[in-house]
Amino acid sequence: MTGYYRNGGYRNGGGRNNHQHVYTDGASSGNGRSGARAGYGVYYGDNDSRNTSMPLSGSRQTNQRAELTAVNHALRNSDPNQPLTIHSDSSYGIKSMTEWGNRWDQNGYRTSSGGAVANQDLIREGRDLIASRNVPVSFSHVPSHSGNHGNDMADRFATNGAKMH
Amino acid sequence: MTGYYRNGGYRNGGGRNNHQHVYTDGASSGNGRSGARAGYGVYYGDNDSRNTSMPLSGSRQTNQRAELTAVNHALRNSDPNQPLTIHSDSSYGIKSMTEWGNRWDQNGYRTSSGGAVANQDLIREGRDLIASRNVPVSFSHVPSHSGNHGNDMADRFATNGAKMH
RNA sequence: CGACACCCAGUGUC
DNA sequence: GACACTGGGTGTCG
């Protein structure tokens, strides 16, 4: 239960239970300082050719944008016809895609204190990708650096991606 | 300039420029593991009878407590009427006695994330010792294991002290 | 105020 | 390569 999030509003068309599990992570060396360099990693499984280690593009090299970009990459690079669970250590990323995002779609992406929600571009993009699927996408929170193999691998990919600038 | 810290708020009463230089270091074999044994070393100069190599007392045998204890020993065992520079490789120890300590004296020893500052007993003790002097106490950071003779000697004394339990 | 991340720095070790 | 001891900060939300 704990740490498990699911997007609703879909029907399962098929019935073949090929549930996909993907681990995502973001990194930003020097986060918050000028000259920060971010990267993201996506881990599908050992020796899986879809595994990804990439530098973040764009001028805002923050940890949060890296986390969101990793999620969007997983959304785009997975079978859209089979259920997917994205395992992330970012509560911010998960909630932006689920509970917070649901509210923001209704209030015009306004923060509880009235400001504009940051990183809207990436959040809207991810939520569009989820909405365009006909099978469920779930999110599961995994504590960082807790010995979880998938998270550890995604972390390495993300850190490495940040060095590729 | 770099790595040089000074405590303010004093007047030089005398004028005899007998500036003292002392090297301090702490060690803790098995730091962080149960059964760790810590020690500290203070080096005043070759063949100086004040040179010290001692095991750390108390139940918390950490590297940080050893570093702070070495500094406090130097403060207590030096001429309080002549300027003193303490050379340490511990940024933690130096900043606890200077810039961080200044803030903590005003905020009740609260960490930037709200928690209680660790090793307060030793930090308050050292800052009291400094405040009770009528001549300046300065701190200088020396990189560890960099071939600095004073630091190397203090390191040996500290390591040896840890073995005296 | 709380939460989850992302760091930066210096030590101490195994 | 790994871990522990400690502090400072930003990214973002409720």
Coordinates of C-alpha atoms (C1' of nucleotides) in Angstrom, one line a residue:
Chain A
M1 CA 0.0 0.0 0.0
T2 CA 2.4 2.6 1.2
G3 CA 4.2 4.4 -1.5
Y4 CA 1.9 3.0 -4.2
Y5 CA 0.1 5.4 -6.5
R6 CA -2.1 4.7 -9.5
N7 CA -3.7 6.7 -12.2
G8 CA -7.4 5.9 -12.7
G9 CA -9.7 6.2 -15.6
Y10 CA -8.9 3.4 -17.9
R11 CA -10.0 0.0 -19.0
N12 CA -7.9 -3.0 -19.5
G13 CA -8.5 -3.9 -23.1
G14 CA -6.3 -7.1 -23.4
G15 CA -5.8 -9.3 -20.4
R16 CA -2.3 -10.5 -21.1
N17 CA -0.6 -9.7 -17.8
N18 CA 2.7 -8.4 -19.0
H19 CA 3.3 -5.9 -16.3
Q20 CA 6.4 -3.7 -16.9
H21 CA 8.5 -2.3 -14.1
V22 CA 10.9 0.5 -14.7
Y23 CA 13.2 2.5 -12.3
T24 CA 13.8 6.1 -12.9
D25 CA 16.2 8.6 -11.2
G26 CA 17.5 12.1 -11.6
A27 CA 20.8 13.7 -10.5
S28 CA 22.1 17.3 -10.5
S29 CA 25.6 17.9 -9.4
G30 CA 25.8 21.3 -7.8
N31 CA 22.0 21.5 -7.6
G32 CA 20.9 25.1 -6.9
R33 CA 24.3 26.5 -7.7
S34 CA 25.3 28.1 -10.9
G35 CA 26.9 25.7 -13.3
A36 CA 24.9 22.7 -12.0
R37 CA 24.8 19.8 -14.4
A38 CA 21.9 17.3 -14.3
G39 CA 21.3 13.9 -15.8
Y40 CA 18.8 11.1 -15.6
G41 CA 18.7 7.4 -15.7
V42 CA 16.2 4.8 -16.6
Y43 CA 16.7 1.1 -15.7
Y44 CA 14.6 -1.7 -17.2
G45 CA 16.6 -4.7 -16.1
D46 CA 20.1 -6.0 -16.4
N47 CA 21.3 -6.1 -19.9
D48 CA 18.1 -4.5 -21.2
S49 CA 19.0 -2.4 -24.3
R50 CA 16.5 0.3 -23.3
N51 CA 18.5 1.2 -20.2
T52 CA 19.3 4.9 -20.5
S53 CA 21.9 7.3 -19.1
M54 CA 21.6 10.8 -20.4
P55 CA 22.5 14.4 -19.6
L56 CA 19.6 16.8 -19.1
S57 CA 19.1 19.3 -21.8
G58 CA 17.9 22.9 -21.3
S59 CA 19.1 25.7 -19.2
R60 CA 17.5 24.7 -15.9
Q61 CA 19.7 21.9 -14.6
T62 CA 17.8 21.0 -11.4
N63 CA 17.2 17.8 -9.6
Q64 CA 13.4 18.0 -10.1
R65 CA 13.6 18.5 -13.8
A66 CA 15.9 15.5 -14.0
E67 CA 13.5 13.4 -12.0
L68 CA 10.5 14.4 -14.2
T69 CA 12.5 13.9 -17.4
A70 CA 13.4 10.4 -16.4
V71 CA 9.8 9.5 -15.8
N72 CA 8.8 10.9 -19.1
H73 CA 11.5 8.9 -20.8
A74 CA 10.1 5.8 -19.2
L75 CA 6.6 6.6 -20.3
R76 CA 7.8 7.1 -23.9
N77 CA 10.1 4.1 -24.0
S78 CA 7.8 1.3 -22.8
D79 CA 5.1 -0.8 -24.3
P80 CA 2.0 1.5 -24.3
N81 CA -0.3 -1.6 -24.5
Q82 CA 0.9 -3.3 -21.3
P83 CA 0.6 -2.1 -17.7
L84 CA 3.5 -0.1 -16.3
T85 CA 4.8 0.6 -12.9
I86 CA 7.4 3.4 -12.5
H87 CA 9.6 3.1 -9.4
S88 CA 11.0 6.4 -8.3
D89 CA 12.5 7.9 -5.2
S90 CA 11.1 11.3 -5.9
S91 CA 7.8 12.0 -4.0
Y92 CA 7.8 15.3 -5.9
G93 CA 7.9 13.5 -9.3
I94 CA 5.3 10.9 -8.4
K95 CA 2.8 13.3 -6.8
S96 CA 3.2 15.8 -9.7
M97 CA 2.2 13.0 -12.1
T98 CA -0.7 11.8 -9.9
E99 CA -2.5 13.5 -7.0
W100 CA -1.1 17.0 -7.4
G101 CA -1.4 16.8 -11.2
N102 CA -5.1 15.9 -10.9
R103 CA -5.7 19.1 -9.0
W104 CA -3.5 21.2 -11.3
D105 CA -5.4 20.1 -14.3
Q106 CA -8.5 21.6 -12.7
N107 CA -7.1 24.8 -11.3
G108 CA -4.8 25.9 -14.1
Y109 CA -1.6 24.7 -12.5
R110 CA -1.8 26.9 -9.4
T111 CA 0.2 26.2 -6.3
S112 CA -1.6 26.1 -2.9
S113 CA 0.0 29.5 -2.2
G114 CA -1.2 31.0 -5.5
G115 CA 2.0 30.8 -7.6
A116 CA 2.5 29.1 -10.9
V117 CA 3.5 25.4 -10.6
A118 CA 7.1 25.0 -11.6
N119 CA 8.2 22.6 -14.4
Q120 CA 4.7 22.6 -15.9
D121 CA 6.1 21.7 -19.3
L122 CA 7.4 18.4 -18.1
I123 CA 4.5 17.6 -15.9
R124 CA 1.9 18.3 -18.5
E125 CA 4.0 16.3 -21.0
G126 CA 4.1 13.3 -18.7
R127 CA 0.4 13.4 -17.8
D128 CA -0.5 13.6 -21.5
L129 CA 1.6 10.5 -22.1
I130 CA -0.2 8.7 -19.3
A131 CA -3.6 9.8 -20.5
S132 CA -2.9 8.5 -24.0
R133 CA -2.4 5.0 -22.8
N134 CA -5.2 2.5 -22.6
V135 CA -3.6 0.5 -19.8
P136 CA -2.7 1.6 -16.3
V137 CA 0.4 3.4 -15.2
S138 CA 1.3 3.1 -11.5
F139 CA 4.0 4.8 -9.5
S140 CA 5.8 3.3 -6.5
H141 CA 8.0 5.2 -4.2
V142 CA 11.3 3.6 -3.3
P143 CA 13.6 5.2 -0.7
S144 CA 16.8 6.3 -2.2
H145 CA 20.1 4.6 -1.4
S146 CA 18.4 1.8 0.5
G147 CA 19.9 -1.1 -1.3
N148 CA 17.2 -1.5 -3.9
H149 CA 18.9 -2.8 -7.0
G150 CA 16.7 -1.1 -9.5
N151 CA 17.0 2.3 -7.8
D152 CA 20.7 1.9 -7.4
M153 CA 21.1 1.2 -11.1
A154 CA 18.9 4.2 -12.1
D155 CA 21.0 6.3 -9.7
R156 CA 24.2 5.3 -11.3
F157 CA 22.8 6.0 -14.8
A158 CA 21.6 9.4 -13.7
T159 CA 24.9 10.4 -12.0
N160 CA 26.7 9.2 -15.1
G161 CA 24.4 11.1 -17.4
A162 CA 25.1 14.3 -15.5
K163 CA 28.8 13.8 -16.3
M164 CA 28.1 13.6 -20.0
H165 CA 27.6 17.3 -20.5
Chain B
M1 CA 44.0 33.8 3.5
T2 CA 42.4 30.6 2.5
G3 CA 41.6 28.3 5.4
Y4 CA 42.3 31.0 8.0
Y5 CA 39.7 31.7 10.7
R6 CA 39.9 34.1 13.6
N7 CA 37.8 34.8 16.6
G8 CA 37.1 38.5 17.2
G9 CA 36.2 40.5 20.3
Y10 CA 39.4 40.8 22.2
R11 CA 42.1 43.4 22.8
N12 CA 45.8 42.6 23.0
G13 CA 46.9 43.6 26.4
G14 CA 50.6 42.9 26.2
G15 CA 52.4 43.4 23.0
R16 CA 55.1 40.7 23.3
N17 CA 54.5 38.8 20.0
N18 CA 54.9 35.3 21.2
H19 CA 52.5 33.7 18.8
Q20 CA 51.9 30.0 19.6
H21 CA 51.2 27.4 16.9
V22 CA 49.7 24.0 17.8
Y23 CA 48.6 21.1 15.6
T24 CA 45.6 19.0 16.6
D25 CA 44.1 15.8 15.2
G26 CA 41.6 13.1 16.1
A27 CA 41.3 9.5 15.0
S28 CA 38.7 6.8 15.5
S29 CA 39.5 3.3 14.3
G30 CA 36.3 1.6 13.2
N31 CA 34.5 5.0 13.2
G32 CA 30.8 4.4 13.1
R33 CA 30.9 0.8 13.9
S34 CA 30.3 -0.7 17.3
G35 CA 33.5 -1.1 19.2
A36 CA 35.2 1.9 17.6
R37 CA 38.1 3.4 19.6
A38 CA 39.1 7.0 19.3
G39 CA 42.1 9.0 20.3
Y40 CA 43.5 12.5 19.9
G41 CA 46.9 14.1 19.4
V42 CA 48.3 17.6 20.0
Y43 CA 51.6 18.6 18.7
Y44 CA 53.5 21.7 19.8
G45 CA 56.9 21.0 18.3
D46 CA 59.6 18.4 18.3
N47 CA 60.6 17.5 21.8
D48 CA 58.0 19.7 23.3
S49 CA 57.0 18.2 26.6
R50 CA 53.4 19.3 26.1
N51 CA 52.9 17.0 23.1
T52 CA 49.9 14.7 23.8
S53 CA 48.7 11.3 22.7
M54 CA 45.5 10.2 24.5
P55 CA 42.6 7.9 24.2
L56 CA 39.2 9.5 24.0
S57 CA 37.1 9.1 27.1
G58 CA 33.3 8.6 27.1
S59 CA 31.0 6.3 25.3
R60 CA 30.8 8.0 22.0
Q61 CA 34.1 7.2 20.3
T62 CA 33.6 9.2 17.0
N63 CA 36.1 11.0 14.8
Q64 CA 34.4 14.3 15.4
R65 CA 34.5 14.1 19.2
A66 CA 38.2 13.2 18.9
E67 CA 38.9 16.3 16.7
L68 CA 37.0 18.6 19.1
T69 CA 38.7 17.1 22.2
A70 CA 42.1 17.7 20.6
V71 CA 41.2 21.4 20.1
N72 CA 40.0 21.8 23.6
H73 CA 43.1 20.2 24.9
A74 CA 45.2 22.7 23.0
L75 CA 43.1 25.6 24.3
R76 CA 43.6 24.4 27.8
N77 CA 47.3 23.6 27.5
S78 CA 48.7 26.7 26.0
D79 CA 49.6 30.2 27.3
P80 CA 46.3 32.1 27.6
N81 CA 48.2 35.4 27.5
Q82 CA 49.7 34.9 24.1
P83 CA 48.1 34.6 20.7
L84 CA 47.4 31.0 19.5
T85 CA 46.8 29.5 16.2
I86 CA 45.4 26.0 16.1
H87 CA 46.1 24.0 12.9
S88 CA 43.6 21.3 12.2
D89 CA 42.5 19.2 9.2
S90 CA 38.9 19.2 10.5
S91 CA 36.7 21.7 8.8
Y92 CA 34.0 20.5 11.1
G93 CA 36.0 21.2 14.2
I94 CA 37.2 24.6 13.0
K95 CA 33.8 25.9 11.8
S96 CA 32.1 24.5 14.9
M97 CA 34.4 26.7 17.0
T98 CA 34.0 29.8 14.7
E99 CA 31.4 30.7 12.1
W100 CA 28.9 27.9 12.9
G101 CA 29.4 28.4 16.7
N102 CA 28.6 32.1 16.4
R103 CA 25.3 31.3 14.9
W104 CA 24.6 28.5 17.3
D105 CA 25.2 30.7 20.3
Q106 CA 22.3 32.9 18.9
N107 CA 19.9 30.2 17.8
G108 CA 20.2 27.8 20.7
Y109 CA 22.4 25.2 18.9
R110 CA 19.9 24.4 16.1
T111 CA 21.1 22.8 12.9
S112 CA 20.0 24.4 9.6
S113 CA 17.4 21.6 9.2
G114 CA 16.0 22.1 12.7
G115 CA 17.8 19.4 14.7
A116 CA 20.0 19.7 17.7
V117 CA 23.6 20.3 17.0
A118 CA 25.7 17.2 17.9
N119 CA 28.6 17.3 20.3
Q120 CA 27.3 20.5 21.9
D121 CA 29.1 19.7 25.1
L122 CA 32.5 19.9 23.5
I123 CA 31.7 22.8 21.3
R124 CA 30.4 25.0 24.1
E125 CA 33.4 24.0 26.2
G126 CA 35.8 25.1 23.5
R127 CA 34.0 28.3 22.8
D128 CA 34.0 29.2 26.5
L129 CA 37.7 28.6 26.6
I130 CA 38.2 30.9 23.7
A131 CA 36.0 33.6 25.1
S132 CA 37.9 33.5 28.4
R133 CA 41.1 34.5 26.7
N134 CA 42.3 38.1 26.4
V135 CA 44.3 37.4 23.2
P136 CA 43.3 36.1 19.9
V137 CA 42.8 32.4 19.0
S138 CA 43.0 31.6 15.3
F139 CA 42.3 28.5 13.3
S140 CA 44.0 27.3 10.2
H141 CA 42.9 24.4 8.0
V142 CA 45.6 22.0 6.9
P143 CA 44.8 19.2 4.4
S144 CA 45.2 15.8 6.0
H145 CA 48.1 13.6 4.9
S146 CA 49.6 16.2 2.7
G147 CA 53.1 16.1 4.0
N148 CA 52.7 18.8 6.6
H149 CA 55.0 17.9 9.5
G150 CA 52.9 19.3 12.3
N151 CA 49.7 17.6 11.0
D152 CA 51.6 14.3 10.4
M153 CA 52.8 14.3 14.0
A154 CA 49.4 15.1 15.4
D155 CA 48.0 12.3 13.3
R156 CA 50.5 9.8 14.7
F157 CA 49.7 10.9 18.2
A158 CA 46.0 10.6 17.6
T159 CA 46.2 7.2 16.0
N160 CA 48.5 6.0 18.8
G161 CA 46.1 7.4 21.4
A162 CA 43.3 5.4 19.9
K163 CA 45.3 2.2 20.6
M164 CA 45.8 3.1 24.3
H165 CA 42.3 2.0 25.3
Chain C
rC1 C1' 5.8 23.7 9.7
rG2 C1' 6.2 18.9 7.2
rA3 C1' 7.9 15.7 3.3
rC4 C1' 10.8 13.6 -0.6
rA5 C1' 14.9 14.4 -3.3
rC6 C1' 19.4 16.8 -5.2
rC7 C1' 23.9 18.4 -3.6
rC8 C1' 28.5 21.0 -1.4
rA9 C1' 32.6 20.6 2.1
rG10 C1' 36.0 18.4 5.5
rU11 C1' 37.3 14.4 8.2
rG12 C1' 37.3 9.4 10.2
rU13 C1' 37.5 4.5 8.7
rC14 C1' 36.7 -0.6 6.3
Chain D
dG1 C1' 34.9 0.1 -4.1
dA2 C1' 32.1 0.7 0.5
dC3 C1' 30.4 3.1 5.2
dA4 C1' 30.0 6.7 9.3
dC5 C1' 30.7 11.4 11.4
dT6 C1' 28.9 16.3 10.8
dG7 C1' 27.9 20.8 9.0
dG8 C1' 26.1 24.1 5.1
dG9 C1' 22.8 24.7 1.0
dT10 C1' 18.8 24.4 -3.2
dG11 C1' 14.8 22.1 -5.7
dT12 C1' 9.7 21.8 -5.0
dC13 C1' 5.3 20.6 -3.1
dG14 C1' 1.3 20.6 0.7

